PDB file of C-alpha atoms in Angstrom:
ATOM      1  CA  MET A   1     -14.601  31.939  11.170  1.00  0.00           C
ATOM      2  CA  ASP A   2     -12.089  30.494   8.377  1.00  0.00           C
ATOM      3  CA  VAL A   3     -12.383  32.849   5.498  1.00  0.00           C
ATOM      4  CA  VAL A   4     -13.398  36.153   4.987  1.00  0.00           C
ATOM      5  CA  ALA A   5     -13.817  38.116   1.578  1.00  0.00           C
ATOM      6  CA  ILE A   6     -12.961  41.990   1.554  1.00  0.00           C
ATOM      7  CA  ILE A   7     -15.467  43.605  -1.125  1.00  0.00           C
ATOM      8  CA  PRO A   8     -13.910  47.440  -1.384  1.00  0.00           C
ATOM      9  CA  ALA A   9     -16.634  49.373  -2.623  1.00  0.00           C
ATOM     10  CA  GLY A  10     -15.148  52.761  -2.122  1.00  0.00           C
ATOM     11  CA  GLY A  11     -14.406  54.429  -5.560  1.00  0.00           C
ATOM     12  CA  ARG A  12     -16.256  57.570  -7.084  1.00  0.00           C
ATOM     13  CA  GLY A  13     -16.813  55.932 -10.390  1.00  0.00           C
ATOM     14  CA  LYS A  14     -16.983  59.150 -12.485  1.00  0.00           C
ATOM     15  CA  ARG A  15     -16.087  57.377 -15.429  1.00  0.00           C
ATOM     16  CA  ALA A  16     -18.867  55.337 -15.081  1.00  0.00           C
ATOM     17  CA  GLY A  17     -21.475  58.444 -15.378  1.00  0.00           C
ATOM     18  CA  GLY A  18     -25.108  58.149 -14.313  1.00  0.00           C
ATOM     19  CA  GLY A  19     -24.299  60.806 -11.067  1.00  0.00           C
ATOM     20  CA  ILE A  20     -23.656  57.976  -8.430  1.00  0.00           C
ATOM     21  CA  PRO A  21     -21.003  55.878  -7.313  1.00  0.00           C
ATOM     22  CA  LYS A  22     -20.720  52.934  -9.629  1.00  0.00           C
ATOM     23  CA  GLN A  23     -21.201  50.387  -7.090  1.00  0.00           C
ATOM     24  CA  PHE A  24     -24.664  51.577  -6.498  1.00  0.00           C
ATOM     25  CA  ARG A  25     -25.449  51.841  -9.857  1.00  0.00           C
ATOM     26  CA  PRO A  26     -28.387  49.520 -10.467  1.00  0.00           C
ATOM     27  CA  ILE A  27     -27.827  46.576 -13.306  1.00  0.00           C
ATOM     28  CA  GLY A  28     -31.289  44.367 -13.266  1.00  0.00           C
ATOM     29  CA  GLY A  29     -32.930  46.453 -10.813  1.00  0.00           C
ATOM     30  CA  GLN A  30     -30.418  46.080  -8.038  1.00  0.00           C
ATOM     31  CA  PRO A  31     -27.023  47.925  -6.925  1.00  0.00           C
ATOM     32  CA  ILE A  32     -24.029  45.971  -8.829  1.00  0.00           C
ATOM     33  CA  PHE A  33     -22.436  45.559  -5.286  1.00  0.00           C
ATOM     34  CA  LEU A  34     -25.600  43.496  -4.345  1.00  0.00           C
ATOM     35  CA  HIS A  35     -24.928  41.116  -7.084  1.00  0.00           C
ATOM     36  CA  THR A  36     -21.363  40.914  -6.111  1.00  0.00           C
ATOM     37  CA  LEU A  37     -22.448  40.163  -2.632  1.00  0.00           C
ATOM     38  CA  LYS A  38     -24.351  37.219  -3.745  1.00  0.00           C
ATOM     39  CA  LYS A  39     -21.994  35.387  -5.426  1.00  0.00           C
ATOM     40  CA  PHE A  40     -19.992  35.279  -2.439  1.00  0.00           C
ATOM     41  CA  GLU A  41     -23.167  34.353  -0.364  1.00  0.00           C
ATOM     42  CA  ALA A  42     -23.214  31.513  -2.879  1.00  0.00           C
ATOM     43  CA  SER A  43     -19.558  30.167  -2.196  1.00  0.00           C
ATOM     44  CA  SER A  44     -19.096  27.415  -0.138  1.00  0.00           C
ATOM     45  CA  SER A  45     -15.608  28.403   0.694  1.00  0.00           C
ATOM     46  CA  VAL A  46     -16.379  31.773   2.086  1.00  0.00           C
ATOM     47  CA  ASP A  47     -17.705  32.522   5.736  1.00  0.00           C
ATOM     48  CA  GLY A  48     -17.844  36.002   5.953  1.00  0.00           C
ATOM     49  CA  VAL A  49     -17.968  39.206   3.904  1.00  0.00           C
ATOM     50  CA  ILE A  50     -16.921  42.519   4.935  1.00  0.00           C
ATOM     51  CA  LEU A  51     -17.944  45.392   2.540  1.00  0.00           C
ATOM     52  CA  VAL A  52     -15.969  48.492   2.404  1.00  0.00           C
ATOM     53  CA  VAL A  53     -17.950  51.729   1.071  1.00  0.00           C
ATOM     54  CA  PRO A  54     -17.537  55.618   1.054  1.00  0.00           C
ATOM     55  CA  ARG A  55     -18.185  57.260   4.276  1.00  0.00           C
ATOM     56  CA  ARG A  56     -21.156  59.324   2.947  1.00  0.00           C
ATOM     57  CA  THR A  57     -22.479  55.828   1.471  1.00  0.00           C
ATOM     58  CA  LYS A  58     -22.370  53.844   4.537  1.00  0.00           C
ATOM     59  CA  ALA A  59     -26.028  54.199   5.982  1.00  0.00           C
ATOM     60  CA  ARG A  60     -27.179  53.607   2.389  1.00  0.00           C
ATOM     61  CA  ALA A  61     -25.020  50.467   2.011  1.00  0.00           C
ATOM     62  CA  LEU A  62     -26.205  49.175   5.164  1.00  0.00           C
ATOM     63  CA  GLU A  63     -29.962  49.633   4.547  1.00  0.00           C
ATOM     64  CA  ILE A  64     -29.561  47.458   1.205  1.00  0.00           C
ATOM     65  CA  VAL A  65     -27.621  44.914   2.839  1.00  0.00           C
ATOM     66  CA  LYS A  66     -30.153  44.834   5.717  1.00  0.00           C
ATOM     67  CA  ASN A  67     -33.204  44.669   3.366  1.00  0.00           C
ATOM     68  CA  SER A  68     -31.348  41.728   1.374  1.00  0.00           C
ATOM     69  CA  SER A  69     -31.499  37.998   2.347  1.00  0.00           C
ATOM     70  CA  LEU A  70     -27.641  38.061   2.643  1.00  0.00           C
ATOM     71  CA  LYS A  71     -26.242  36.157   6.129  1.00  0.00           C
ATOM     72  CA  LYS A  72     -22.404  36.445   5.519  1.00  0.00           C
ATOM     73  CA  VAL A  73     -22.036  40.256   5.578  1.00  0.00           C
ATOM     74  CA  ILE A  74     -20.406  40.701   8.754  1.00  0.00           C
ATOM     75  CA  ALA A  75     -19.647  44.114   8.825  1.00  0.00           C
ATOM     76  CA  VAL A  76     -20.003  47.402   6.453  1.00  0.00           C
ATOM     77  CA  CYS A  77     -16.959  49.587   6.974  1.00  0.00           C
ATOM     78  CA  GLU A  78     -15.846  53.244   5.841  1.00  0.00           C
ATOM     79  CA  GLY A  79     -13.292  53.049   2.987  1.00  0.00           C
ATOM     80  CA  GLY A  80     -10.284  55.211   2.361  1.00  0.00           C
ATOM     81  CA  ARG A  81      -8.966  57.679  -0.652  1.00  0.00           C
ATOM     82  CA  GLU A  82      -7.738  54.605  -2.418  1.00  0.00           C
ATOM     83  CA  ARG A  83      -8.718  51.176  -3.122  1.00  0.00           C
ATOM     84  CA  GLN A  84      -5.899  50.190  -1.016  1.00  0.00           C
ATOM     85  CA  ASP A  85      -6.644  52.055   1.576  1.00  0.00           C
ATOM     86  CA  SER A  86     -10.247  50.460   1.491  1.00  0.00           C
ATOM     87  CA  VAL A  87      -8.673  47.029   1.669  1.00  0.00           C
ATOM     88  CA  ARG A  88      -6.760  47.865   4.763  1.00  0.00           C
ATOM     89  CA  ALA A  89      -9.578  49.608   6.445  1.00  0.00           C
ATOM     90  CA  GLY A  90     -11.623  45.324   5.830  1.00  0.00           C
ATOM     91  CA  LEU A  91      -8.318  44.168   7.233  1.00  0.00           C
ATOM     92  CA  LYS A  92      -8.870  46.255  10.304  1.00  0.00           C
ATOM     93  CA  ALA A  93     -12.277  44.895  10.715  1.00  0.00           C
ATOM     94  CA  LEU A  94     -11.414  40.780  10.511  1.00  0.00           C
ATOM     95  CA  PRO A  95     -12.396  38.604  13.197  1.00  0.00           C
ATOM     96  CA  PRO A  96      -8.804  37.368  14.678  1.00  0.00           C
ATOM     97  CA  GLU A  97      -9.477  33.888  13.782  1.00  0.00           C
ATOM     98  CA  VAL A  98      -9.568  34.172   9.790  1.00  0.00           C
ATOM     99  CA  LYS A  99      -7.014  32.049   7.868  1.00  0.00           C
ATOM    100  CA  VAL A 100      -7.839  33.399   4.543  1.00  0.00           C
ATOM    101  CA  VAL A 101      -8.668  36.459   3.031  1.00  0.00           C
ATOM    102  CA  VAL A 102     -10.202  37.031  -0.089  1.00  0.00           C
ATOM    103  CA  VAL A 103     -10.390  40.463  -2.250  1.00  0.00           C
ATOM    104  CA  HIS A 104     -12.918  41.006  -4.615  1.00  0.00           C
ATOM    105  CA  ASP A 105     -13.755  44.110  -6.834  1.00  0.00           C
ATOM    106  CA  ALA A 106     -17.467  45.119  -5.849  1.00  0.00           C
ATOM    107  CA  VAL A 107     -17.889  45.830  -9.677  1.00  0.00           C
ATOM    108  CA  ARG A 108     -17.226  42.403 -10.729  1.00  0.00           C
ATOM    109  CA  PRO A 109     -20.614  41.201 -10.265  1.00  0.00           C
ATOM    110  CA  PHE A 110     -20.399  38.209 -12.895  1.00  0.00           C
ATOM    111  CA  VAL A 111     -17.834  36.280 -10.837  1.00  0.00           C
ATOM    112  CA  SER A 112     -18.622  32.537 -10.170  1.00  0.00           C
ATOM    113  CA  PRO A 113     -18.888  31.108  -6.773  1.00  0.00           C
ATOM    114  CA  GLY A 114     -16.803  28.297  -8.339  1.00  0.00           C
ATOM    115  CA  LEU A 115     -13.957  30.603  -8.880  1.00  0.00           C
ATOM    116  CA  ILE A 116     -13.781  31.918  -5.771  1.00  0.00           C
ATOM    117  CA  ASN A 117     -13.706  28.715  -4.678  1.00  0.00           C
ATOM    118  CA  LYS A 118     -10.579  27.615  -6.751  1.00  0.00           C
ATOM    119  CA  VAL A 119      -8.881  30.685  -5.678  1.00  0.00           C
ATOM    120  CA  VAL A 120      -9.753  30.286  -1.876  1.00  0.00           C
ATOM    121  CA  ALA A 121      -8.237  26.497  -2.079  1.00  0.00           C
ATOM    122  CA  VAL A 122      -5.215  27.386  -3.977  1.00  0.00           C
ATOM    123  CA  ALA A 123      -4.277  30.317  -1.314  1.00  0.00           C
ATOM    124  CA  ARG A 124      -5.085  27.841   1.686  1.00  0.00           C
ATOM    125  CA  LYS A 125      -2.501  25.513   0.035  1.00  0.00           C
ATOM    126  CA  LYS A 126       0.285  27.754  -1.500  1.00  0.00           C
ATOM    127  CA  GLY A 127      -0.431  31.200   0.644  1.00  0.00           C
ATOM    128  CA  ALA A 128      -1.513  33.463  -2.420  1.00  0.00           C
ATOM    129  CA  ALA A 129      -3.473  33.299  -5.630  1.00  0.00           C
ATOM    130  CA  VAL A 130      -4.874  35.252  -8.083  1.00  0.00           C
ATOM    131  CA  ALA A 131      -7.409  34.734 -10.973  1.00  0.00           C
ATOM    132  CA  VAL A 132      -6.058  35.221 -14.473  1.00  0.00           C
ATOM    133  CA  VAL A 133      -7.158  35.175 -18.066  1.00  0.00           C
ATOM    134  CA  PRO A 134      -4.834  34.884 -21.221  1.00  0.00           C
ATOM    135  CA  VAL A 135      -4.287  37.957 -23.487  1.00  0.00           C
ATOM    136  CA  ARG A 136      -5.672  37.123 -27.236  1.00  0.00           C
ATOM    137  CA  ASP A 137      -4.693  40.124 -28.852  1.00  0.00           C
ATOM    138  CA  THR A 138      -1.028  40.910 -29.985  1.00  0.00           C
ATOM    139  CA  VAL A 139       0.765  42.979 -27.446  1.00  0.00           C
ATOM    140  CA  LYS A 140       3.274  45.481 -28.527  1.00  0.00           C
ATOM    141  CA  LYS A 141       5.282  47.595 -26.342  1.00  0.00           C
ATOM    142  CA  ILE A 142       5.249  51.420 -27.307  1.00  0.00           C
ATOM    143  CA  SER A 143       7.419  54.477 -26.756  1.00  0.00           C
ATOM    144  CA  LYS A 144       7.032  58.174 -28.191  1.00  0.00           C
ATOM    145  CA  GLY A 145       3.880  57.192 -30.433  1.00  0.00           C
ATOM    146  CA  ARG A 146       6.079  54.169 -31.824  1.00  0.00           C
ATOM    147  CA  VAL A 147       6.419  50.609 -31.741  1.00  0.00           C
ATOM    148  CA  VAL A 148       9.286  49.423 -29.902  1.00  0.00           C
ATOM    149  CA  SER A 149       8.753  45.497 -29.771  1.00  0.00           C
ATOM    150  CA  THR A 150       6.517  42.613 -30.259  1.00  0.00           C
ATOM    151  CA  ILE A 151       5.898  41.282 -26.551  1.00  0.00           C
ATOM    152  CA  ASP A 152       5.168  36.978 -26.705  1.00  0.00           C
ATOM    153  CA  ARG A 153       1.699  37.090 -25.333  1.00  0.00           C
ATOM    154  CA  ARG A 154       2.083  33.624 -24.047  1.00  0.00           C
ATOM    155  CA  GLN A 155       3.935  35.653 -21.117  1.00  0.00           C
ATOM    156  CA  VAL A 156       1.388  38.213 -20.392  1.00  0.00           C
ATOM    157  CA  TRP A 157      -2.046  37.432 -18.677  1.00  0.00           C
ATOM    158  CA  LEU A 158      -4.501  39.850 -17.669  1.00  0.00           C
ATOM    159  CA  VAL A 159      -5.111  39.796 -13.640  1.00  0.00           C
ATOM    160  CA  GLN A 160      -8.686  39.655 -12.026  1.00  0.00           C
ATOM    161  CA  THR A 161     -10.388  39.615  -8.843  1.00  0.00           C
ATOM    162  CA  PRO A 162     -10.995  37.438  -6.878  1.00  0.00           C
ATOM    163  CA  GLN A 163      -7.380  37.400  -5.443  1.00  0.00           C
ATOM    164  CA  ALA A 164      -6.944  35.147  -2.022  1.00  0.00           C
ATOM    165  CA  PHE A 165      -4.193  35.049   0.375  1.00  0.00           C
ATOM    166  CA  ARG A 166      -3.196  33.753   4.098  1.00  0.00           C
ATOM    167  CA  THR A 167      -4.055  36.418   6.507  1.00  0.00           C
ATOM    168  CA  ARG A 168      -0.640  36.806   7.746  1.00  0.00           C
ATOM    169  CA  ILE A 169       0.757  37.524   4.226  1.00  0.00           C
ATOM    170  CA  ILE A 170      -1.600  39.902   3.196  1.00  0.00           C
ATOM    171  CA  ARG A 171      -1.438  41.704   6.455  1.00  0.00           C
ATOM    172  CA  ARG A 172       2.316  41.963   6.226  1.00  0.00           C
ATOM    173  CA  ALA A 173       2.110  43.258   2.431  1.00  0.00           C
ATOM    174  CA  HIS A 174      -0.372  46.100   3.550  1.00  0.00           C
ATOM    175  CA  GLU A 175       1.871  47.297   6.443  1.00  0.00           C
ATOM    176  CA  LYS A 176       5.096  47.261   4.065  1.00  0.00           C
ATOM    177  CA  ALA A 177       3.448  49.115   1.764  1.00  0.00           C
ATOM    178  CA  SER A 178       1.943  51.633   4.036  1.00  0.00           C
ATOM    179  CA  GLY A 179       5.560  52.198   5.798  1.00  0.00           C
ATOM    180  CA  ASP A 180       6.947  52.677   2.312  1.00  0.00           C
ATOM    181  CA  GLY A 181       4.188  55.084   1.380  1.00  0.00           C
ATOM    182  CA  PHE A 182       3.786  52.372  -2.068  1.00  0.00           C
ATOM    183  CA  TYR A 183       0.108  52.291  -3.659  1.00  0.00           C
ATOM    184  CA  GLY A 184      -0.267  49.327  -6.162  1.00  0.00           C
ATOM    185  CA  THR A 185      -2.585  48.642  -8.601  1.00  0.00           C
ATOM    186  CA  ASP A 186      -3.921  45.299  -6.786  1.00  0.00           C
ATOM    187  CA  ASP A 187      -3.214  43.384  -3.617  1.00  0.00           C
ATOM    188  CA  ALA A 188      -0.869  41.015  -5.246  1.00  0.00           C
ATOM    189  CA  GLY A 189       1.559  43.279  -6.140  1.00  0.00           C
ATOM    190  CA  LEU A 190       1.940  44.284  -2.719  1.00  0.00           C
ATOM    191  CA  VAL A 191       2.587  40.582  -1.900  1.00  0.00           C
ATOM    192  CA  GLU A 192       5.058  40.297  -4.708  1.00  0.00           C
ATOM    193  CA  ARG A 193       6.728  43.035  -3.154  1.00  0.00           C
ATOM    194  CA  LEU A 194       7.584  40.757  -0.195  1.00  0.00           C
ATOM    195  CA  GLY A 195       8.923  38.089  -2.295  1.00  0.00           C
ATOM    196  CA  VAL A 196       6.184  35.847  -1.861  1.00  0.00           C
ATOM    197  CA  PRO A 197       5.338  33.710  -4.679  1.00  0.00           C
ATOM    198  CA  VAL A 198       1.327  33.994  -6.087  1.00  0.00           C
ATOM    199  CA  MET A 199      -0.068  31.671  -7.451  1.00  0.00           C
ATOM    200  CA  VAL A 200      -2.209  31.799 -10.591  1.00  0.00           C
ATOM    201  CA  VAL A 201      -5.829  30.043 -11.214  1.00  0.00           C
ATOM    202  CA  GLU A 202      -7.839  30.302 -14.700  1.00  0.00           C
ATOM    203  CA  GLY A 203     -10.016  33.045 -14.475  1.00  0.00           C
ATOM    204  CA  ASP A 204     -13.091  33.627 -16.434  1.00  0.00           C
ATOM    205  CA  SER A 205     -13.536  36.111 -19.300  1.00  0.00           C
ATOM    206  CA  GLY A 206     -17.129  36.825 -18.239  1.00  0.00           C
ATOM    207  CA  ASN A 207     -15.933  38.236 -15.079  1.00  0.00           C
ATOM    208  CA  ILE A 208     -15.961  41.851 -16.023  1.00  0.00           C
ATOM    209  CA  LYS A 209     -14.970  44.739 -14.313  1.00  0.00           C
ATOM    210  CA  LEU A 210     -18.033  47.360 -14.768  1.00  0.00           C
ATOM    211  CA  THR A 211     -16.383  50.640 -15.115  1.00  0.00           C
ATOM    212  CA  GLU A 212     -17.175  52.961 -18.456  1.00  0.00           C
ATOM    213  CA  PRO A 213     -20.771  53.621 -19.284  1.00  0.00           C
ATOM    214  CA  ARG A 214     -20.986  50.892 -22.114  1.00  0.00           C
ATOM    215  CA  ASP A 215     -20.306  48.268 -19.651  1.00  0.00           C
ATOM    216  CA  PHE A 216     -23.260  48.962 -17.729  1.00  0.00           C
ATOM    217  CA  ALA A 217     -25.175  48.350 -20.913  1.00  0.00           C
ATOM    218  CA  LEU A 218     -23.361  45.180 -21.607  1.00  0.00           C
ATOM    219  CA  GLY A 219     -24.042  43.951 -17.709  1.00  0.00           C
ATOM    220  CA  GLU A 220     -27.988  44.409 -18.443  1.00  0.00           C
ATOM    221  CA  ALA A 221     -27.582  42.186 -21.746  1.00  0.00           C
ATOM    222  CA  ILE A 222     -25.677  39.634 -19.571  1.00  0.00           C
ATOM    223  CA  ILE A 223     -28.208  39.590 -16.799  1.00  0.00           C
ATOM    224  CA  ALA A 224     -31.113  39.788 -19.243  1.00  0.00           C
ATOM    225  CA  HIS A 225     -29.635  36.546 -21.218  1.00  0.00           C
ATOM    226  CA  ARG A 226     -29.289  34.784 -18.116  1.00  0.00           C
ATOM    227  CA  VAL A 227     -32.716  35.439 -16.783  1.00  0.00           C
ATOM    228  CA  LEU A 228     -34.211  34.223 -20.411  1.00  0.00           C
ATOM    229  CA  ASP A 229     -31.843  31.419 -20.388  1.00  0.00           C
ATOM    230  CA  LYS A 230     -32.303  30.167 -16.772  1.00  0.00           C
ATOM    231  CA  GLY A 231     -35.137  32.163 -15.164  1.00  0.00           C
ATOM    232  CA  GLY A 232     -33.018  34.119 -12.884  1.00  0.00           C
ATOM    233  CA  LEU A 233     -29.590  34.769 -11.588  1.00  0.00           C
TER     234      LEU A 233
END
């Protein structure tokens, strides 16, 4: 098994509303994380998938996976308090022969298998890669409620997942962060602390993260549009 994806789905998702963790909220009649898993199932670059969920939802997640047609899910693990803890739990569950690890947010269900493949290919060659999209609005630096300066938006990019890394690099990054008591906002940030270059791959503006209640309405609209246009996902 050469490439394994870790899908952290451990958040409580309070901002999403609905009374259940956001990764379990349905869109198009299925839990969000199931849509995400299907995209990795369709990726020709990914051999296996590890899903990481809160302890209280593990049995439910296992049942959903069992009742699906997914073949690549090799483990469903209990996550930690923070996203970074959940990714680390996934790393502990990796088979020893894995050479490249992909990390992707469970609540980005519209990632394309093609983007996954591109990020994996660059990580395999260069060591670390992330999907990014350009900033289209003007960006300003703000301090104490006032504009300080205008930032050249050509130098600012929005980072998405998937993010992919050679296994030894991402392991080292998490070990160092854990030893330092450091928590970052993404896995690429942990790798950057090692001094390892992180390459960029052009992402997809449609690869949105479903976080707020309005995001779920948008997700439903996207799925409905795809069903009408293509007869399904």
